[in-house]
């Protein structure tokens, strides 16, 4: 596989690539609505704790496997397992990761399609002068139109898969360089606006003053799932990127930098969105539409609102694009590892994801009441079970592999820190991350 010999151009490029994978719908769309449904501040606190205790150490485990293997996930796991004298069956973990991202990308693409629609609408000035109620009703009407959802889903998937077909390390680097600072700047601006609204104080206390009375096992499970989801950890997707990592880079620094950027994007988005929610008397538990309704309302009150709203949706779209590219990579790498050509692998992945995505697109209208499992429809299933269960489970196995199966020297080298750094990392993974993930998964499932 010649693609895996590609390298990111620099250390910075690697950090940007991982940040590009991490920062996406998870921070700006999913965090606010999941926090909204799970009580706010307590959820935030638990999720941040999970990022520190599980997310960062497991992210390091995942990337170091890719880096030591220098192959697609399945092949890397298989080779490293054999090297370590362990079972080749570890390679199925790569397949499990591919299945996880398959489910995730199917709804991710549909929701990213919403941003395309909203980008066009904001450029057209459709939100100008609209009241909060009208904006809310417009969103409902949009969801009830599967043709429109499918059109945007197709467009987004096409954008994603063309970059993937070309090989990720080339196109992505330049895009990320430009994108991340711009997105950050705009979120700062939005959060600045939020301070001027009536809802700002309520939003702050709702986000930062936890009341632990409402914390249930399910809240904890959601917070853990979200920590994995937002960091893009647990699906072997970052493993695929680790394969391109430059030799001399320190992994802990990179992982820490990415996690901090990722959390701060979510916080800025949360402050902006919840200030509007409370200023407009909306319900924080309004579900997946939360961001798509609050932000047009917020911007419509700002000078040059339509312009900023367009810029925002453009940036959101670009952020989701870089995440979706990362979501597609493990699937394509897996098929390629079976000896398929990159172009064919990409086409097969694109078609399968598109088909599964149709079920999500119809989940807001025709299939809204088709609830195959746990009383949830397809969109609700694929947007909750893979992030909340599959990612932590994948992350758990990844951590076990890196901290228990791989030989010491190999891990020390792939981590890019000295012996003492290695021992610290290994102890955290062995005695904190692995047991904690296990307990929360078990508690949440029971
Ligand atoms: N981290 C991405 C986001 O927050 C989603 C993602 C999950 C990407 C898993 C890759 C792997 O939007």
PDB file of N, CA and C and ligand atoms in Angstrom, residues 21-27 101 104 108 228-233 235 237 262 323 326-327 391, ligand 1:
ATOM      1  N   UNK A  21     -10.112  16.330  12.274  1.00  0.00           N
ATOM      2  CA  UNK A  21     -10.949  15.153  12.486  1.00  0.00           C
ATOM      3  C   UNK A  21     -11.800  15.338  13.736  1.00  0.00           C
ATOM      4  N   UNK A  22     -11.207  15.938  14.754  1.00  0.00           N
ATOM      5  CA  UNK A  22     -11.894  16.061  16.035  1.00  0.00           C
ATOM      6  C   UNK A  22     -12.984  17.136  15.991  1.00  0.00           C
ATOM      7  N   UNK A  23     -12.628  18.313  15.503  1.00  0.00           N
ATOM      8  CA  UNK A  23     -13.584  19.423  15.523  1.00  0.00           C
ATOM      9  C   UNK A  23     -14.577  19.270  14.371  1.00  0.00           C
ATOM     10  N   UNK A  24     -15.821  19.158  14.720  1.00  0.00           N
ATOM     11  CA  UNK A  24     -16.833  18.988  13.673  1.00  0.00           C
ATOM     12  C   UNK A  24     -18.211  19.126  14.271  1.00  0.00           C
ATOM     13  N   UNK A  25     -19.144  18.387  13.737  1.00  0.00           N
ATOM     14  CA  UNK A  25     -20.513  18.425  14.263  1.00  0.00           C
ATOM     15  C   UNK A  25     -20.541  18.128  15.753  1.00  0.00           C
ATOM     16  N   UNK A  26     -19.608  17.279  16.199  1.00  0.00           N
ATOM     17  CA  UNK A  26     -19.577  16.880  17.602  1.00  0.00           C
ATOM     18  C   UNK A  26     -19.511  18.082  18.520  1.00  0.00           C
ATOM     19  N   UNK A  27     -18.707  19.063  18.168  1.00  0.00           N
ATOM     20  CA  UNK A  27     -18.526  20.221  19.038  1.00  0.00           C
ATOM     21  C   UNK A  27     -19.663  21.225  18.924  1.00  0.00           C
ATOM     22  N   UNK A 101     -17.590   3.601  12.032  1.00  0.00           N
ATOM     23  CA  UNK A 101     -17.597   4.847  11.252  1.00  0.00           C
ATOM     24  C   UNK A 101     -18.599   4.779  10.111  1.00  0.00           C
ATOM     25  N   UNK A 104     -21.701   5.934  11.702  1.00  0.00           N
ATOM     26  CA  UNK A 104     -21.614   7.358  12.060  1.00  0.00           C
ATOM     27  C   UNK A 104     -21.663   8.237  10.812  1.00  0.00           C
ATOM     28  N   UNK A 108     -23.948  11.465   9.834  1.00  0.00           N
ATOM     29  CA  UNK A 108     -23.097  12.665   9.808  1.00  0.00           C
ATOM     30  C   UNK A 108     -23.277  13.410   8.493  1.00  0.00           C
ATOM     31  N   UNK A 228     -15.520  10.372  23.490  1.00  0.00           N
ATOM     32  CA  UNK A 228     -14.895   9.615  22.407  1.00  0.00           C
ATOM     33  C   UNK A 228     -15.259  10.206  21.051  1.00  0.00           C
ATOM     34  N   UNK A 229     -16.554  10.502  20.898  1.00  0.00           N
ATOM     35  CA  UNK A 229     -17.025  10.996  19.600  1.00  0.00           C
ATOM     36  C   UNK A 229     -16.333  12.295  19.225  1.00  0.00           C
ATOM     37  N   UNK A 230     -16.314  13.227  20.157  1.00  0.00           N
ATOM     38  CA  UNK A 230     -15.808  14.549  19.805  1.00  0.00           C
ATOM     39  C   UNK A 230     -14.303  14.516  19.533  1.00  0.00           C
ATOM     40  N   UNK A 231     -13.603  13.589  20.179  1.00  0.00           N
ATOM     41  CA  UNK A 231     -12.159  13.492  19.913  1.00  0.00           C
ATOM     42  C   UNK A 231     -11.864  12.573  18.726  1.00  0.00           C
ATOM     43  N   UNK A 232     -12.888  11.975  18.158  1.00  0.00           N
ATOM     44  CA  UNK A 232     -12.718  11.060  17.018  1.00  0.00           C
ATOM     45  C   UNK A 232     -11.947   9.800  17.423  1.00  0.00           C
ATOM     46  N   UNK A 233     -12.106   9.393  18.697  1.00  0.00           N
ATOM     47  CA  UNK A 233     -11.342   8.256  19.206  1.00  0.00           C
ATOM     48  C   UNK A 233     -12.232   7.008  19.306  1.00  0.00           C
ATOM     49  N   UNK A 235     -12.608   4.461  16.853  1.00  0.00           N
ATOM     50  CA  UNK A 235     -13.060   3.812  15.622  1.00  0.00           C
ATOM     51  C   UNK A 235     -11.892   3.489  14.691  1.00  0.00           C
ATOM     52  N   UNK A 237     -10.078   5.485  13.372  1.00  0.00           N
ATOM     53  CA  UNK A 237      -9.954   6.519  12.349  1.00  0.00           C
ATOM     54  C   UNK A 237      -8.649   7.299  12.545  1.00  0.00           C
ATOM     55  N   UNK A 262     -10.295  21.175  20.995  1.00  0.00           N
ATOM     56  CA  UNK A 262     -11.604  20.576  20.791  1.00  0.00           C
ATOM     57  C   UNK A 262     -12.595  21.009  21.873  1.00  0.00           C
ATOM     58  N   UNK A 323     -13.892  16.297   9.197  1.00  0.00           N
ATOM     59  CA  UNK A 323     -14.197  15.161  10.068  1.00  0.00           C
ATOM     60  C   UNK A 323     -14.714  13.981   9.245  1.00  0.00           C
ATOM     61  N   UNK A 326     -12.076  12.022   7.648  1.00  0.00           N
ATOM     62  CA  UNK A 326     -11.460  11.106   8.603  1.00  0.00           C
ATOM     63  C   UNK A 326     -12.356   9.895   8.884  1.00  0.00           C
ATOM     64  N   UNK A 327     -13.660  10.121   8.908  1.00  0.00           N
ATOM     65  CA  UNK A 327     -14.589   9.011   9.140  1.00  0.00           C
ATOM     66  C   UNK A 327     -14.519   7.993   8.004  1.00  0.00           C
ATOM     67  N   UNK A 391     -17.995   3.337  20.071  1.00  0.00           N
ATOM     68  CA  UNK A 391     -16.717   4.048  20.206  1.00  0.00           C
ATOM     69  C   UNK A 391     -16.014   3.715  21.530  1.00  0.00           C
TER      70      UNK A 391
HETATM   71  N1  LIG B   1     -14.966  14.108  16.034  1.00  0.00           N
HETATM   72  C1  LIG B   1     -15.905  14.304  14.985  1.00  0.00           C
HETATM   73  C2  LIG B   1     -16.828  15.442  15.397  1.00  0.00           C
HETATM   74  O1  LIG B   1     -16.791  15.887  16.514  1.00  0.00           O
HETATM   75  C3  LIG B   1     -16.671  13.062  14.633  1.00  0.00           C
HETATM   76  C4  LIG B   1     -15.823  11.822  14.446  1.00  0.00           C
HETATM   77  C5  LIG B   1     -16.053  10.692  15.220  1.00  0.00           C
HETATM   78  C6  LIG B   1     -14.819  11.801  13.494  1.00  0.00           C
HETATM   79  C7  LIG B   1     -15.273   9.536  15.070  1.00  0.00           C
HETATM   80  C8  LIG B   1     -14.025  10.653  13.322  1.00  0.00           C
HETATM   81  C9  LIG B   1     -14.259   9.518  14.120  1.00  0.00           C
HETATM   82  O2  LIG B   1     -17.601  15.913  14.628  1.00  0.00           O
END
